[in-house]
XYZ file of N, CA and C in Angstrom:
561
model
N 136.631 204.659 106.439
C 136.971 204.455 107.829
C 138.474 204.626 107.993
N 138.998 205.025 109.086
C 140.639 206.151 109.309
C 140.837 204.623 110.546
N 142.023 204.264 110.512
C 142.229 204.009 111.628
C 142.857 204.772 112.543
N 142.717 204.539 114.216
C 143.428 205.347 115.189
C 145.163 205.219 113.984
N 145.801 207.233 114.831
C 146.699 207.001 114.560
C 147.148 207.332 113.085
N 146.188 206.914 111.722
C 146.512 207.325 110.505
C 146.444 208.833 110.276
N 147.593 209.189 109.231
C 147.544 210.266 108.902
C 146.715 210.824 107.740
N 145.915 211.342 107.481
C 144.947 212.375 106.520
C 144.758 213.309 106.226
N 144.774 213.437 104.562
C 145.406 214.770 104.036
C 144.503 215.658 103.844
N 143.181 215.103 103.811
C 142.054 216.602 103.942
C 141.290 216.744 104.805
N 141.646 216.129 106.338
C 141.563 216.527 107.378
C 140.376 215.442 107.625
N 139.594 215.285 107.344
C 138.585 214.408 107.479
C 139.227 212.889 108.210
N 138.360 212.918 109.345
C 139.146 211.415 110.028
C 137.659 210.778 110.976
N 138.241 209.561 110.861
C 136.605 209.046 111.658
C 137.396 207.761 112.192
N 137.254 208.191 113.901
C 137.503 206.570 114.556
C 136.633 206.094 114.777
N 135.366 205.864 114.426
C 134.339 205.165 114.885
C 133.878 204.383 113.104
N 133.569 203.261 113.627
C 132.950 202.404 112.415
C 131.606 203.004 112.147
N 132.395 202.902 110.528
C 130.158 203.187 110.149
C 130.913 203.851 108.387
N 129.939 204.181 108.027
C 129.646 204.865 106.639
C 129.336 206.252 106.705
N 129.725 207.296 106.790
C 129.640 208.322 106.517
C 129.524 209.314 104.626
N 128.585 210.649 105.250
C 128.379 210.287 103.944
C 129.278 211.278 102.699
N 130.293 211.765 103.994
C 131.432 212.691 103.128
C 132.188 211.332 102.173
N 132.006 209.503 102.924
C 132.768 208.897 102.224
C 132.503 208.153 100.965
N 131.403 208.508 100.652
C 130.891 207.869 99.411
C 130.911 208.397 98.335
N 131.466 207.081 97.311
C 131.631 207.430 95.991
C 133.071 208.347 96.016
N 133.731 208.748 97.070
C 135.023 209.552 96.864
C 136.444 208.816 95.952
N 137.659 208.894 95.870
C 138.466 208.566 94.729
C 139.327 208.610 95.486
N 140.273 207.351 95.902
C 140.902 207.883 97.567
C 141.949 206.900 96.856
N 143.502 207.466 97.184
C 144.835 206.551 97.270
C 145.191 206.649 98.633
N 144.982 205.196 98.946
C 145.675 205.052 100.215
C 147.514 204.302 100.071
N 148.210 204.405 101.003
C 149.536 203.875 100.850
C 149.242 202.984 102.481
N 150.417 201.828 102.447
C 150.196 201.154 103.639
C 151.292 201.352 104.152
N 151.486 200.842 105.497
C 152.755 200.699 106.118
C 154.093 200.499 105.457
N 154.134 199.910 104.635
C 154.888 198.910 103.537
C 155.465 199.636 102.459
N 154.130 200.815 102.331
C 155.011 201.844 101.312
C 153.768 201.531 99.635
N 153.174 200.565 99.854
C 152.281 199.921 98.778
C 151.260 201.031 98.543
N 151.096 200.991 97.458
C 149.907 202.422 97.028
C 148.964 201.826 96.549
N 147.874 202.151 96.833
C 146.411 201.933 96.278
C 145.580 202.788 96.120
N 144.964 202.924 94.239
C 144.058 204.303 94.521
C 142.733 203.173 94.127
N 141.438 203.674 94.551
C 140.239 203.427 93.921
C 139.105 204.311 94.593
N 137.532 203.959 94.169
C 136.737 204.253 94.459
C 136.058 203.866 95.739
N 135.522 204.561 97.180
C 134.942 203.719 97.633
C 133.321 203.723 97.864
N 133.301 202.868 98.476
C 131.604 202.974 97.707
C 131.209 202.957 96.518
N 131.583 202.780 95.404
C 131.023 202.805 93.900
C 130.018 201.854 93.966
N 128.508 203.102 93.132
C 127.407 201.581 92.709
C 127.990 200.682 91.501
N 128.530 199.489 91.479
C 128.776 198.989 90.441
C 127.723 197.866 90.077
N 126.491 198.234 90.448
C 125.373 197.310 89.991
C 125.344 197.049 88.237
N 125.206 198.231 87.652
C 124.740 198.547 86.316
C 126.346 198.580 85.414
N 127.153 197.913 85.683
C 128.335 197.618 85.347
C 128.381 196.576 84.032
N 128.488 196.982 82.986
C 128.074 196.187 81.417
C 128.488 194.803 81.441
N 129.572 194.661 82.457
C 129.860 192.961 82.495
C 129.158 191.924 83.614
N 128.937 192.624 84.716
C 127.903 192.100 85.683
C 129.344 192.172 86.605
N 130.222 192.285 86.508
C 131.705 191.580 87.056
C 131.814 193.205 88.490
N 132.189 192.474 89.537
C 132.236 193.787 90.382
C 133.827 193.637 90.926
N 134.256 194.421 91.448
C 135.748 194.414 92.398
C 135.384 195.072 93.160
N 136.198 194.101 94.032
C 135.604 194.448 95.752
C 137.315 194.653 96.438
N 137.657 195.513 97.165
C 138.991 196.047 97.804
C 138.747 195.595 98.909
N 139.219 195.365 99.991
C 138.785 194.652 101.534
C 140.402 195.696 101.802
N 140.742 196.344 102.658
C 141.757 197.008 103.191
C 141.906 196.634 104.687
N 142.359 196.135 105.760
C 142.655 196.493 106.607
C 142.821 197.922 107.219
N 142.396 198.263 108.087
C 142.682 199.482 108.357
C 143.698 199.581 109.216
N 144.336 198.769 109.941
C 145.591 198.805 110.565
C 146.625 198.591 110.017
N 147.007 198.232 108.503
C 147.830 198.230 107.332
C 148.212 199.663 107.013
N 147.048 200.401 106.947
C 147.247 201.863 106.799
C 148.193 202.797 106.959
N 148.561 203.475 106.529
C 149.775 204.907 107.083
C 149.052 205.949 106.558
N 148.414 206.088 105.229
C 148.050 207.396 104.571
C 146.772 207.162 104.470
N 145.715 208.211 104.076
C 144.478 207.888 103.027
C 144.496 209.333 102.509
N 144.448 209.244 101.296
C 144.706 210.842 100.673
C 143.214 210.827 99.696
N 142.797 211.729 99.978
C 140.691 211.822 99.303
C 141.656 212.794 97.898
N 141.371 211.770 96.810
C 141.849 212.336 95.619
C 140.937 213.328 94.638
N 139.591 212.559 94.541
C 138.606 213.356 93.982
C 137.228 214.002 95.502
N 137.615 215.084 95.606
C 136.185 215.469 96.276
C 134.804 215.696 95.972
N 134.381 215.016 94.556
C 133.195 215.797 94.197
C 132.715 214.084 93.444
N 132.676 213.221 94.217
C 131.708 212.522 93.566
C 131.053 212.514 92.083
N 130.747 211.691 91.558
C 129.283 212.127 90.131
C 128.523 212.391 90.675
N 127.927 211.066 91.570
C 126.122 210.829 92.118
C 126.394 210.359 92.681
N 126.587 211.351 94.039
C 126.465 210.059 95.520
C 125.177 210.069 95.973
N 123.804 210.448 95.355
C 123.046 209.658 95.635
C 122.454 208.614 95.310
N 123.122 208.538 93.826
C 122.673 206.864 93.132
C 123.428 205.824 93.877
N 124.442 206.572 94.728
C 125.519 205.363 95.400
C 124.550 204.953 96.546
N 124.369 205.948 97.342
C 123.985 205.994 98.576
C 122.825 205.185 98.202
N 121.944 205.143 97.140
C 120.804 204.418 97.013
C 120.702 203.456 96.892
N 121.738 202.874 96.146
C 121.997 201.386 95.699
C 122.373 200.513 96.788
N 123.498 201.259 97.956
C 123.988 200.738 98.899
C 122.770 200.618 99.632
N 121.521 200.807 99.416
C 120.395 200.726 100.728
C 119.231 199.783 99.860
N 119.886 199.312 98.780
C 119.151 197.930 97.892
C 119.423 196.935 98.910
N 118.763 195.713 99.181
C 118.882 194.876 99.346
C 119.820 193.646 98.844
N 120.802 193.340 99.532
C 121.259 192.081 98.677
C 120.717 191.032 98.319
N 121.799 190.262 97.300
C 120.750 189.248 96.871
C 121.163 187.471 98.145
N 120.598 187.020 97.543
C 120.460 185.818 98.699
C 121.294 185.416 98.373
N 122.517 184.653 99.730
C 123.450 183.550 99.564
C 123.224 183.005 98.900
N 123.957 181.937 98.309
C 124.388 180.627 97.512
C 124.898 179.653 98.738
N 124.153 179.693 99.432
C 124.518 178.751 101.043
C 125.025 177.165 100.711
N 125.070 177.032 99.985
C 125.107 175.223 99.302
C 126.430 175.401 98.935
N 126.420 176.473 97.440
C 128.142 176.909 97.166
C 129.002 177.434 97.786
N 128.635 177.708 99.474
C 129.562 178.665 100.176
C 129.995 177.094 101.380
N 129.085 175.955 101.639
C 129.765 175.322 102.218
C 130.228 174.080 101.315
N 130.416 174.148 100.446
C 131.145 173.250 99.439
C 132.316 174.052 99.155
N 132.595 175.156 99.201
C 134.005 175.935 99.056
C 134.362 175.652 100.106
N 133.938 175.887 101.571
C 134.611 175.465 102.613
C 134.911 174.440 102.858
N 134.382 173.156 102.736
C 135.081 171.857 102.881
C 136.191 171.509 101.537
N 136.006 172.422 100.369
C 137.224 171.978 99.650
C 138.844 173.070 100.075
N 138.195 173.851 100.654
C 139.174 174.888 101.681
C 139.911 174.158 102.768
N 139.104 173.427 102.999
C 139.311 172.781 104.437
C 139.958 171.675 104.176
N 140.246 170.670 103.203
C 140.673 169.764 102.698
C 141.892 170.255 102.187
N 141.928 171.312 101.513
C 143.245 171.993 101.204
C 144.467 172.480 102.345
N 143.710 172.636 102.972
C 144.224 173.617 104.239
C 144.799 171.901 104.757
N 144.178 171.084 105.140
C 144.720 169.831 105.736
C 146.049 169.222 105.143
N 145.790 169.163 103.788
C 146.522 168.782 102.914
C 147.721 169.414 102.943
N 147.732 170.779 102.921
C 148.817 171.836 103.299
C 150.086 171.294 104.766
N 148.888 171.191 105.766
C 149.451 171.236 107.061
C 150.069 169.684 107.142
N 149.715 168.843 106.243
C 150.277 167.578 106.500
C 151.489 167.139 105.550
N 151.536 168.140 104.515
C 152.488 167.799 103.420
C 153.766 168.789 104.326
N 153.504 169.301 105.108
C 154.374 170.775 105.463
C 154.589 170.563 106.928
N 154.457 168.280 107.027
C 155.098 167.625 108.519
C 154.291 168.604 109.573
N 153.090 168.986 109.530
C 152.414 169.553 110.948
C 151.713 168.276 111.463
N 151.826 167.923 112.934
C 151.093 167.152 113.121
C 151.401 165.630 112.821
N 152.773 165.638 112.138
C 152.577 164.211 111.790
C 153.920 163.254 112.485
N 153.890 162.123 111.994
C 155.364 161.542 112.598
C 156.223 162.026 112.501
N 157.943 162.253 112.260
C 158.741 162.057 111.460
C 158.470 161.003 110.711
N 158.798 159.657 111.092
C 158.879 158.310 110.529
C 158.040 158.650 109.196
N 156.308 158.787 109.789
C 155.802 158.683 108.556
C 156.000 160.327 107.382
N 156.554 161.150 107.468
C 156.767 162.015 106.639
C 157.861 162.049 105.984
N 159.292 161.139 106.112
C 159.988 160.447 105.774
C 159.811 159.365 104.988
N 158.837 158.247 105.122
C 158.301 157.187 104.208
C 157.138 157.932 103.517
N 156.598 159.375 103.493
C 155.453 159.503 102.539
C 156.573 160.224 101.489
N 157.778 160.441 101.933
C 158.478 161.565 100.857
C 159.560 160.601 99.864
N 159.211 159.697 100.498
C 160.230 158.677 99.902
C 159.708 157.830 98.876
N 157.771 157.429 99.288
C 156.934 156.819 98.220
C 156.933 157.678 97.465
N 156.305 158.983 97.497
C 156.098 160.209 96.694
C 156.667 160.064 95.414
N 157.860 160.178 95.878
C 159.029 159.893 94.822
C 158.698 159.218 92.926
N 158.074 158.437 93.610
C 157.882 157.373 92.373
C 156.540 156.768 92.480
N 155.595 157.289 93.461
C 154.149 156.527 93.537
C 153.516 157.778 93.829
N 151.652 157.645 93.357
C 151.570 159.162 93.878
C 151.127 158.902 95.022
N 151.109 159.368 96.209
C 150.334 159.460 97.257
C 150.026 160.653 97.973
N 149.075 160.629 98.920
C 147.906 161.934 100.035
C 148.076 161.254 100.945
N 147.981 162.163 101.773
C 147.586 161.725 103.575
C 146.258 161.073 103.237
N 145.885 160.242 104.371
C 144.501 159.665 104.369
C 144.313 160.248 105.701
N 143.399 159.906 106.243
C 142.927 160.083 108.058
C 143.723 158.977 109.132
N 144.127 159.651 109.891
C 144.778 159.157 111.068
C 145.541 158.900 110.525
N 146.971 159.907 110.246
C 147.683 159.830 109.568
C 148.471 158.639 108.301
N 147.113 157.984 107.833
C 147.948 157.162 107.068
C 148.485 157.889 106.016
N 148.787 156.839 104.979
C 149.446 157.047 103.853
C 148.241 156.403 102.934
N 147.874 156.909 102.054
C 146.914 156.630 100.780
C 148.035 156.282 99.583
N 148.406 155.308 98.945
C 149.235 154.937 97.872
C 148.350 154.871 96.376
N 148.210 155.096 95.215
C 147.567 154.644 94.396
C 146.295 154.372 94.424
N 145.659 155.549 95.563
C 143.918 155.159 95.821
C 143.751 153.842 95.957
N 144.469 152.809 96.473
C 144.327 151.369 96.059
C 144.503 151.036 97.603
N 146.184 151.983 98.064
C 146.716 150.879 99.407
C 146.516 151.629 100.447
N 146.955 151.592 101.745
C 146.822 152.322 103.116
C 147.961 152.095 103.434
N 148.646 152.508 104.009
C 149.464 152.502 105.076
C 149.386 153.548 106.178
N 149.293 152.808 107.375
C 148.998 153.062 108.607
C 150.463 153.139 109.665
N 150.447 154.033 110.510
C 151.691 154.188 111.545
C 152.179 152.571 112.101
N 152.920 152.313 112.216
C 154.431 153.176 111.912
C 154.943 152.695 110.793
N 154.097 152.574 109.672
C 154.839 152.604 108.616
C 155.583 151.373 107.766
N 155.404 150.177 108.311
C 156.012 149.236 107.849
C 155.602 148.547 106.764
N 155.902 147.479 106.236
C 155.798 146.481 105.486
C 154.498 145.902 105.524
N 154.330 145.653 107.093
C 152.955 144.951 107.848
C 152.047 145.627 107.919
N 152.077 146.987 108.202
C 151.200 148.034 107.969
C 150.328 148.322 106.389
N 151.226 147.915 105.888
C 150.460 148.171 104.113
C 149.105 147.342 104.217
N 147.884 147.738 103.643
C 146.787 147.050 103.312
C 146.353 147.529 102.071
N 145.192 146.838 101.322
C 144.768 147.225 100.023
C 143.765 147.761 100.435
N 142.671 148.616 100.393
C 141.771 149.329 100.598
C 140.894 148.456 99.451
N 141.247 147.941 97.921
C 140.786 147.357 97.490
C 141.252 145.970 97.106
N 140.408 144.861 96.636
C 141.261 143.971 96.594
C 142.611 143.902 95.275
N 143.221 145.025 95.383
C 144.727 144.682 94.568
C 145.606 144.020 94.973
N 146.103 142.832 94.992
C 147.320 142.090 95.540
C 148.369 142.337 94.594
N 148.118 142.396 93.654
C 149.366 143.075 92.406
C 150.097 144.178 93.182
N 149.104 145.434 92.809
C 149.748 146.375 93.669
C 150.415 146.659 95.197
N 149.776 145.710 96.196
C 150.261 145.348 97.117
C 151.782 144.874 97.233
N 151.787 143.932 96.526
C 153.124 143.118 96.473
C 154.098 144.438 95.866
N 153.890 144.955 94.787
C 154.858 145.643 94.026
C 155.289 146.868 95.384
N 153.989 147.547 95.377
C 154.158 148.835 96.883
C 155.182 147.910 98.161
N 155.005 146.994 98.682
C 155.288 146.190 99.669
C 156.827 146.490 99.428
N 157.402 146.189 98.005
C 158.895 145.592 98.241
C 159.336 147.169 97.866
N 158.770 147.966 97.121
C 159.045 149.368 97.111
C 158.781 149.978 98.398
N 158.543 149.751 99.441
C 158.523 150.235 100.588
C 159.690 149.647 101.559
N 159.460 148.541 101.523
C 160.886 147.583 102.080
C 162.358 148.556 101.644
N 162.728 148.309 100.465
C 163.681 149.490 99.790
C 163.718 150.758 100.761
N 162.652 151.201 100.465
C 162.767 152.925 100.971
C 162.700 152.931 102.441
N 162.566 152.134 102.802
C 162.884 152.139 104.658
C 164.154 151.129 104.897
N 164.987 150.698 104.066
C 166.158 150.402 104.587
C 167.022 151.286 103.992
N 167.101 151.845 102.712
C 167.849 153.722 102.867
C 167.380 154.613 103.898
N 166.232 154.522 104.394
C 166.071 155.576 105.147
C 166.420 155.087 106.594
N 166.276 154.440 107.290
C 166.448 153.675 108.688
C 167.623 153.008 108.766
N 168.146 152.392 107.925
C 169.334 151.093 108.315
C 171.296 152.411 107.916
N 170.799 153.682 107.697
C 172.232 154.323 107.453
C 172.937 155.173 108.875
């Protein structure tokens, strides 16, 4: 597939989506905007591939500047063409939304370590526990300390709770928090 606009060196161009069958199995270096070169196959059956292992290219086509058709003569574009009209095999629907909620947890994790969405105050006291305790965002922006404590907006002393009953850790987090909010607030 050519996007509007790209240039092509053996004349062959297609603005319309689809599979054509001059494009199968061909040996194509494309270059992008950027100047980046890429040669491979497209369409290759890589069913019968000795490792089971496939590579898959995903290109943008608006990245594009060149597509240069390197080999014109295919092996067997009809073993390609045939394979491509196999049936796939069935999702892994269970493993595809368990990647997404650990995607999605990442992605949160990202946006909250990287102050989106959050206080100052509290991204200031999570960078300051950090330091020397480990802690994660929890929900509604608390602070998770040692899987043990919470701290909840705005952040204080009074705000600390144990999630479990640790009063050890409480007390110790408590006066290590006291500390790090009078360097950070009282200068």
């Amino acid at each position: 597939m050519v996007a509007e606009g790209m240039e092509t060196v053996n004349g062959n161009r297609s603005g319309d989506a689809g599979l054509k069958d001059w494009m199968v199995g061909l040996e194509v270096k494309m270059t992008t905007s950027s100047g980046d070169v890429n040669k491979s196959d497209t369409l290759k059956d890589a069913s019968n591939a000795a490792d089971g292992a496939h590579v898959v290219v995903l290109v943008r086509t608006a990245t594009l500047a060149k597509v240069e058709v390197v080999n014109t003569t295919p092996e067997d574009k009809s073993a390609v063409v045939a394979a491509l009209r196999r049936p796939l095999p069935p999702l892994p629907w269970e493993q595809i939304r368990e990647r997404e909620k650990v995607s999605n947890a990442i992605i949160r994790d990202y946006q909250r370590r990287h102050d989106i969405g959050i206080p100052d105050r509290g991204v200031e006291v999570f960078r300051a526990l950090s330091k020397t305790l480990p802690c994660r965002w929890g929900p509604q922006d608390s602070i998770i300390i040692l899987d043990t404590l919470r701290l909840t907006p705005p952040y204080t002393a009074d705000d600390l709770k144990a999630i479990e009953n640790d009063v050890s850790a409480l007390s110790r987090v408590k006066l290590v928090l006291e500390k790090e909010r009078a360097k950070l607030f009282t200068s």
